[in-house]
């Protein structure tokens, strides 16, 4: 019994338990000898042995509890972490304003049941120009300064060629947007050689799609992006749409009163749109369909949302700018 007190770990305690109560244990042995005794003696010794066993078991369990607690404490002590110690400072990044804006735009259209399509950055003349009603001799091609490769390929100047690729692949109805990078030979306050556009296209059989549908979605979308703004449509020209319009929002800097950003007009131009030109449908072999399309520049949206005045600063990876978007 005394031995129990000297034991300092669970393993030795269990060894002792086996030594006493195990199959060949001391007490077990004594119990086995009972059968050799006469009845009176057997009763007496059995009683004593039972008491001894109970007392031993009780002490054993008590010691076990104490040792378990002690081992637990030792373990905690060993794995202790000093949470007040200074650690290495972790710098958290921020979402780039262009990605933030793009995510918001995409989120809107995904919620409106548009699917997302992408296309190659290196395009051919057919998808980038020809099929979009910009034939070789067309003066509208001058509107876009293009990076050409030695063969007839080029860096796409807009995301509109994805319209063509999608229509060539599937039949109407189509309800798609195409976000992605585009390239033009341009570099100043509001132009960089690479920037991002989102193109949208909706096509249905028959004459189901009207300018009213286009107007509805754009007014809804622009309010989602810019809050409570007025939206106006100005007649314009794009080879791939007829009729075409440019869309303005009331200036978010001066509430339409007129300021430097809106050149004192009270309006900011934000995108181009229109009903898809018959010639575009012809180029992809569509008959008896109607549709609308629009295209917007993501950086332009980002600049307006974040009030950034120099577009080039978005691509300089200057932490002083990027840290402001945490
Ligand atoms: N592709 C035009 C551009 O790069 C943007 C655009 C304007 C797309 C009008 C359209 C549209 O789909 O209808 O400037």
Short mmCIF file of C-alpha atoms and ligand atoms in Angstrom, two decimals:
data_model
loop_
_atom_site.label_atom_id
_atom_site.label_comp_id
_atom_site.label_asym_id
_atom_site.label_seq_id
_atom_site.Cartn_x
_atom_site.Cartn_y
_atom_site.Cartn_z
CA UNK A 1 0.00 0.00 0.00
CA UNK A 2 2.89 2.31 0.91
CA UNK A 3 4.33 1.81 -2.54
CA UNK A 4 1.44 3.77 -4.04
CA UNK A 5 2.63 6.93 -2.33
CA UNK A 6 6.10 6.72 -3.85
CA UNK A 7 4.89 6.35 -7.42
CA UNK A 8 5.38 9.46 -9.59
CA UNK A 9 4.03 8.50 -12.99
CA UNK A 10 1.06 6.74 -14.56
CA UNK A 11 3.14 4.00 -16.12
CA UNK A 12 4.61 2.77 -12.82
CA UNK A 13 1.17 3.02 -11.24
CA UNK A 14 -0.24 0.68 -13.85
CA UNK A 15 2.68 -1.70 -13.34
CA UNK A 16 1.84 -1.81 -9.65
CA UNK A 17 -1.81 -2.46 -10.42
CA UNK A 18 -0.84 -5.47 -12.53
CA UNK A 19 1.58 -6.67 -9.87
CA UNK A 20 -1.22 -6.74 -7.29
CA UNK A 21 -4.49 -7.28 -9.18
CA UNK A 22 -3.32 -8.72 -12.50
CA UNK A 23 -3.83 -12.38 -13.54
CA UNK A 24 -0.69 -13.41 -11.68
CA UNK A 25 -0.92 -10.59 -9.14
CA UNK A 26 -0.19 -10.99 -5.43
CA UNK A 27 -3.79 -10.53 -4.33
CA UNK A 28 -5.13 -12.65 -7.16
CA UNK A 29 -2.83 -15.39 -5.92
CA UNK A 30 -4.19 -15.11 -2.39
CA UNK A 31 -7.75 -15.35 -3.71
CA UNK A 32 -6.75 -18.51 -5.57
CA UNK A 33 -5.51 -20.08 -2.34
CA UNK A 34 -8.95 -19.66 -0.69
CA UNK A 35 -10.18 -22.99 -2.03
CA UNK A 36 -7.60 -24.86 0.11
CA UNK A 37 -9.01 -23.46 3.38
CA UNK A 38 -11.85 -24.85 5.48
CA UNK A 39 -15.13 -23.04 5.37
CA UNK A 40 -14.77 -20.86 8.46
CA UNK A 41 -11.30 -19.75 7.60
CA UNK A 42 -12.24 -19.21 4.00
CA UNK A 43 -15.05 -16.83 4.94
CA UNK A 44 -12.77 -14.87 7.25
CA UNK A 45 -9.82 -14.64 4.87
CA UNK A 46 -12.09 -13.86 1.91
CA UNK A 47 -13.59 -10.96 3.81
CA UNK A 48 -10.15 -9.63 4.65
CA UNK A 49 -8.95 -10.05 1.10
CA UNK A 50 -12.00 -8.25 -0.29
CA UNK A 51 -11.49 -5.35 2.05
CA UNK A 52 -7.84 -5.19 1.12
CA UNK A 53 -8.66 -5.22 -2.56
CA UNK A 54 -11.26 -2.47 -2.20
CA UNK A 55 -8.92 -0.29 -0.20
CA UNK A 56 -6.11 -0.82 -2.71
CA UNK A 57 -8.35 -0.06 -5.68
CA UNK A 58 -9.62 3.09 -4.07
CA UNK A 59 -6.11 4.36 -3.33
CA UNK A 60 -5.02 3.37 -6.81
CA UNK A 61 -7.82 5.37 -8.43
CA UNK A 62 -7.15 8.38 -6.28
CA UNK A 63 -3.46 8.33 -7.17
CA UNK A 64 -4.35 7.89 -10.82
CA UNK A 65 -6.47 11.03 -10.78
CA UNK A 66 -3.69 13.02 -9.15
CA UNK A 67 -1.08 11.82 -11.61
CA UNK A 68 -3.31 12.49 -14.63
CA UNK A 69 -3.86 16.03 -13.47
CA UNK A 70 -0.15 16.49 -12.93
CA UNK A 71 0.73 15.19 -16.40
CA UNK A 72 -1.87 17.46 -17.96
CA UNK A 73 -0.37 20.44 -16.18
CA UNK A 74 3.12 19.51 -17.30
CA UNK A 75 1.89 19.24 -20.87
CA UNK A 76 0.26 22.66 -20.72
CA UNK A 77 3.41 24.13 -19.24
CA UNK A 78 5.52 22.62 -22.02
CA UNK A 79 3.29 23.92 -24.84
CA UNK A 80 2.71 27.31 -23.31
CA UNK A 81 2.60 30.24 -25.74
CA UNK A 82 3.23 33.74 -24.55
CA UNK A 83 0.53 35.61 -26.43
CA UNK A 84 1.87 38.94 -25.21
CA UNK A 85 5.20 38.44 -27.02
CA UNK A 86 5.70 40.68 -30.08
CA UNK A 87 5.57 38.79 -33.36
CA UNK A 88 6.71 39.66 -36.85
CA UNK A 89 4.36 42.27 -38.32
CA UNK A 90 2.19 40.84 -41.09
CA UNK A 91 1.38 43.34 -43.81
CA UNK A 92 -2.11 42.79 -45.19
CA UNK A 93 -2.59 43.46 -48.87
CA UNK A 94 -5.53 45.23 -50.45
CA UNK A 95 -7.68 44.47 -53.45
CA UNK A 96 -6.49 46.53 -56.41
CA UNK A 97 -9.08 49.17 -57.37
CA UNK A 98 -9.37 47.73 -60.87
CA UNK A 99 -10.08 44.25 -59.50
CA UNK A 100 -12.51 45.66 -56.97
CA UNK A 101 -14.41 47.48 -59.70
CA UNK A 102 -14.34 44.50 -62.04
CA UNK A 103 -15.63 42.22 -59.28
CA UNK A 104 -18.54 44.56 -58.61
CA UNK A 105 -19.44 44.82 -62.30
CA UNK A 106 -19.28 41.05 -62.77
CA UNK A 107 -21.30 40.51 -59.58
CA UNK A 108 -24.10 42.70 -60.91
CA UNK A 109 -24.41 40.87 -64.21
CA UNK A 110 -24.08 37.40 -62.71
CA UNK A 111 -26.98 38.31 -60.43
CA UNK A 112 -28.91 39.36 -63.53
CA UNK A 113 -28.38 35.92 -65.04
CA UNK A 114 -25.64 36.84 -67.51
CA UNK A 115 -22.99 34.19 -68.10
CA UNK A 116 -19.30 35.00 -68.35
CA UNK A 117 -17.35 34.32 -71.54
CA UNK A 118 -13.70 34.99 -72.26
CA UNK A 119 -11.65 35.03 -75.45
CA UNK A 120 -8.01 35.20 -76.56
CA UNK A 121 -5.93 38.37 -76.13
CA UNK A 122 -4.29 37.75 -79.48
CA UNK A 123 -7.10 38.04 -82.00
CA UNK A 124 -7.40 37.87 -85.74
CA UNK A 125 -8.74 40.52 -88.06
CA UNK A 126 -12.03 38.69 -88.58
CA UNK A 127 -13.11 38.57 -84.92
CA UNK A 128 -11.74 41.95 -83.88
CA UNK A 129 -12.89 43.99 -86.90
CA UNK A 130 -14.43 42.29 -89.89
CA UNK A 131 -17.30 40.41 -88.21
CA UNK A 132 -18.06 43.50 -86.13
CA UNK A 133 -18.96 45.41 -89.29
CA UNK A 134 -15.59 47.11 -89.52
CA UNK A 135 -14.45 46.00 -93.01
CA UNK A 136 -10.93 46.70 -94.17
CA UNK A 137 -11.74 49.95 -95.90
CA UNK A 138 -14.00 51.24 -93.14
CA UNK A 139 -12.90 54.62 -91.75
CA UNK A 140 -14.03 53.55 -88.26
CA UNK A 141 -10.92 51.40 -88.02
CA UNK A 142 -9.01 54.62 -87.57
CA UNK A 143 -10.76 55.02 -84.24
CA UNK A 144 -8.56 52.33 -82.80
CA UNK A 145 -4.81 52.36 -82.84
CA UNK A 146 -3.88 48.74 -82.93
CA UNK A 147 -0.82 46.65 -82.01
CA UNK A 148 -0.32 44.37 -85.00
CA UNK A 149 1.86 41.25 -85.19
CA UNK A 150 3.89 40.42 -88.28
CA UNK A 151 1.24 37.95 -89.43
CA UNK A 152 -2.32 39.23 -89.63
CA UNK A 153 -2.88 38.77 -85.90
CA UNK A 154 -3.24 41.64 -83.44
CA UNK A 155 -3.72 42.37 -79.75
CA UNK A 156 -7.48 42.75 -79.37
CA UNK A 157 -8.50 46.39 -79.16
CA UNK A 158 -11.79 45.64 -77.37
CA UNK A 159 -13.67 42.73 -75.80
CA UNK A 160 -16.31 42.83 -78.56
CA UNK A 161 -14.69 39.93 -80.49
CA UNK A 162 -15.91 37.63 -77.70
CA UNK A 163 -19.48 38.47 -78.89
CA UNK A 164 -18.55 37.02 -82.25
CA UNK A 165 -16.86 33.93 -80.80
CA UNK A 166 -19.87 33.22 -78.57
CA UNK A 167 -22.43 33.69 -81.35
CA UNK A 168 -20.44 31.41 -83.65
CA UNK A 169 -20.43 28.75 -80.94
CA UNK A 170 -24.04 28.83 -79.74
CA UNK A 171 -27.57 29.64 -80.78
CA UNK A 172 -29.75 32.34 -79.19
CA UNK A 173 -30.86 33.09 -76.54
CA UNK A 174 -27.54 34.60 -75.44
CA UNK A 175 -27.06 36.60 -72.29
CA UNK A 176 -23.37 37.13 -71.72
CA UNK A 177 -20.69 39.45 -70.49
CA UNK A 178 -17.05 39.30 -71.41
CA UNK A 179 -14.55 40.92 -69.05
CA UNK A 180 -10.87 41.17 -69.92
CA UNK A 181 -7.75 43.06 -70.95
CA UNK A 182 -7.55 45.03 -74.20
CA UNK A 183 -4.69 46.89 -75.89
CA UNK A 184 -4.28 50.17 -77.76
CA UNK A 185 -1.34 52.37 -78.70
CA UNK A 186 -2.22 55.14 -76.31
CA UNK A 187 -0.53 56.69 -73.28
CA UNK A 188 -1.64 59.80 -71.40
CA UNK A 189 -3.59 60.89 -68.31
CA UNK A 190 -6.63 58.84 -69.25
CA UNK A 191 -5.14 56.15 -71.53
CA UNK A 192 -2.77 53.22 -70.97
CA UNK A 193 -1.64 50.68 -73.61
CA UNK A 194 -3.39 47.92 -71.65
CA UNK A 195 -6.70 48.35 -69.88
CA UNK A 196 -9.84 46.34 -69.18
CA UNK A 197 -13.28 46.26 -70.68
CA UNK A 198 -16.53 44.48 -70.02
CA UNK A 199 -18.63 43.72 -73.06
CA UNK A 200 -22.25 42.65 -72.79
CA UNK A 201 -24.47 40.97 -75.34
CA UNK A 202 -28.09 39.87 -75.23
CA UNK A 203 -29.68 38.11 -78.20
CA UNK A 204 -33.14 36.58 -78.55
CA UNK A 205 -35.04 35.05 -81.44
CA UNK A 206 -37.50 37.35 -83.25
CA UNK A 207 -37.86 40.98 -82.28
CA UNK A 208 -38.07 40.45 -78.52
CA UNK A 209 -35.10 42.66 -77.62
CA UNK A 210 -35.67 46.40 -77.80
CA UNK A 211 -33.89 49.60 -76.88
CA UNK A 212 -36.17 49.77 -73.83
CA UNK A 213 -34.60 46.55 -72.48
CA UNK A 214 -31.15 48.05 -72.97
CA UNK A 215 -32.17 51.27 -71.27
CA UNK A 216 -33.65 49.43 -68.32
CA UNK A 217 -30.61 47.28 -67.61
CA UNK A 218 -28.15 50.16 -68.00
CA UNK A 219 -30.06 52.53 -65.74
CA UNK A 220 -30.34 49.80 -63.15
CA UNK A 221 -26.67 48.84 -63.48
CA UNK A 222 -25.35 52.42 -63.29
CA UNK A 223 -27.39 53.14 -60.16
CA UNK A 224 -25.94 49.96 -58.65
CA UNK A 225 -22.41 51.15 -59.44
CA UNK A 226 -22.65 54.88 -58.72
CA UNK A 227 -25.62 55.29 -56.40
CA UNK A 228 -28.31 57.86 -57.00
CA UNK A 229 -27.28 59.31 -60.39
CA UNK A 230 -29.19 60.55 -63.41
CA UNK A 231 -28.57 58.59 -66.61
CA UNK A 232 -28.84 59.98 -70.14
CA UNK A 233 -28.47 58.43 -73.58
CA UNK A 234 -26.85 60.45 -76.40
CA UNK A 235 -27.11 59.30 -80.02
CA UNK A 236 -23.73 58.12 -81.26
CA UNK A 237 -22.12 55.80 -83.76
CA UNK A 238 -20.52 52.37 -83.48
CA UNK A 239 -20.15 50.12 -86.53
CA UNK A 240 -21.45 47.07 -84.62
CA UNK A 241 -24.65 48.65 -83.30
CA UNK A 242 -27.55 50.50 -84.91
CA UNK A 243 -28.90 52.66 -83.41
CA UNK A 244 -26.01 53.42 -81.11
CA UNK A 245 -25.73 55.61 -78.04
CA UNK A 246 -23.24 56.87 -75.57
CA UNK A 247 -24.36 56.86 -71.97
CA UNK A 248 -23.64 59.60 -69.43
CA UNK A 249 -24.25 59.77 -65.70
CA UNK A 250 -24.75 63.02 -63.80
CA UNK A 251 -21.34 64.05 -62.44
CA UNK A 252 -20.70 62.25 -59.12
CA UNK A 253 -18.20 64.94 -58.07
CA UNK A 254 -20.45 68.00 -58.36
CA UNK A 255 -23.90 66.39 -58.48
CA UNK A 256 -24.37 67.74 -61.98
CA UNK A 257 -23.63 71.38 -61.15
CA UNK A 258 -20.50 71.43 -63.30
CA UNK A 259 -16.87 71.02 -62.18
CA UNK A 260 -13.38 70.40 -63.55
CA UNK A 261 -13.83 66.60 -63.76
CA UNK A 262 -16.96 66.85 -65.93
CA UNK A 263 -15.54 69.80 -67.91
CA UNK A 264 -18.35 71.91 -66.45
CA UNK A 265 -21.01 69.94 -68.32
CA UNK A 266 -22.48 68.19 -65.26
CA UNK A 267 -22.22 64.85 -67.10
CA UNK A 268 -19.66 62.01 -67.24
CA UNK A 269 -19.53 59.66 -70.21
CA UNK A 270 -19.36 56.06 -68.99
CA UNK A 271 -20.10 53.61 -71.80
CA UNK A 272 -21.19 52.88 -75.37
CA UNK A 273 -24.16 50.77 -76.39
CA UNK A 274 -26.76 50.01 -79.01
CA UNK A 275 -28.90 47.43 -80.76
CA UNK A 276 -26.75 44.85 -82.54
CA UNK A 277 -26.28 45.76 -86.21
CA UNK A 278 -27.81 43.39 -88.77
CA UNK A 279 -24.41 43.01 -90.43
CA UNK A 280 -22.97 41.52 -87.24
CA UNK A 281 -25.75 38.93 -87.14
CA UNK A 282 -25.11 38.21 -90.81
CA UNK A 283 -21.39 37.64 -90.14
CA UNK A 284 -22.21 34.88 -87.62
CA UNK A 285 -25.08 33.38 -89.64
CA UNK A 286 -27.92 34.49 -87.34
CA UNK A 287 -31.34 35.15 -88.90
CA UNK A 288 -34.50 36.65 -87.38
CA UNK A 289 -32.96 37.70 -84.12
CA UNK A 290 -32.69 40.91 -82.14
CA UNK A 291 -30.20 41.99 -79.53
CA UNK A 292 -28.41 44.70 -77.64
CA UNK A 293 -24.76 45.18 -76.72
CA UNK A 294 -22.68 47.54 -74.69
CA UNK A 295 -19.08 47.99 -73.71
CA UNK A 296 -17.40 49.81 -70.87
CA UNK A 297 -13.90 50.57 -69.61
CA UNK A 298 -13.21 49.15 -66.15
CA UNK A 299 -10.43 51.65 -65.34
CA UNK A 300 -12.73 54.53 -66.18
CA UNK A 301 -15.25 53.18 -63.67
CA UNK A 302 -12.50 52.59 -61.08
CA UNK A 303 -11.20 56.14 -61.49
CA UNK A 304 -14.66 57.56 -60.94
CA UNK A 305 -15.51 55.31 -58.00
CA UNK A 306 -12.18 55.92 -56.24
CA UNK A 307 -11.66 59.49 -57.44
CA UNK A 308 -8.31 58.77 -59.10
CA UNK A 309 -7.18 61.44 -61.54
CA UNK A 310 -4.26 59.78 -63.36
CA UNK A 311 -5.09 56.43 -64.96
CA UNK A 312 -1.41 55.54 -65.24
CA UNK A 313 -1.06 55.46 -61.46
CA UNK A 314 -3.21 52.31 -61.42
CA UNK A 315 -0.41 50.37 -63.09
CA UNK A 316 2.67 51.74 -61.34
CA UNK A 317 2.45 49.35 -58.36
CA UNK A 318 3.18 52.28 -56.06
CA UNK A 319 2.37 51.12 -52.52
CA UNK A 320 1.54 54.67 -51.46
CA UNK A 321 -1.46 54.53 -53.79
CA UNK A 322 -2.39 50.90 -53.21
CA UNK A 323 -2.28 51.17 -49.42
CA UNK A 324 -5.10 53.67 -49.55
CA UNK A 325 -7.47 50.90 -50.63
CA UNK A 326 -7.05 48.67 -47.57
N1 LIG B 1 -16.13 48.09 -78.45
C1 LIG B 1 -16.29 49.47 -78.07
C2 LIG B 1 -14.95 50.10 -77.76
O1 LIG B 1 -14.00 49.41 -77.63
C3 LIG B 1 -17.17 49.58 -76.88
C4 LIG B 1 -18.59 49.27 -77.24
C5 LIG B 1 -19.43 50.28 -77.66
C6 LIG B 1 -19.05 47.99 -77.21
C7 LIG B 1 -20.73 50.04 -78.00
C8 LIG B 1 -20.38 47.72 -77.58
C9 LIG B 1 -21.20 48.76 -77.97
O2 LIG B 1 -20.88 46.49 -77.54
O3 LIG B 1 -22.47 48.49 -78.31
O4 LIG B 1 -14.87 51.25 -77.60
#
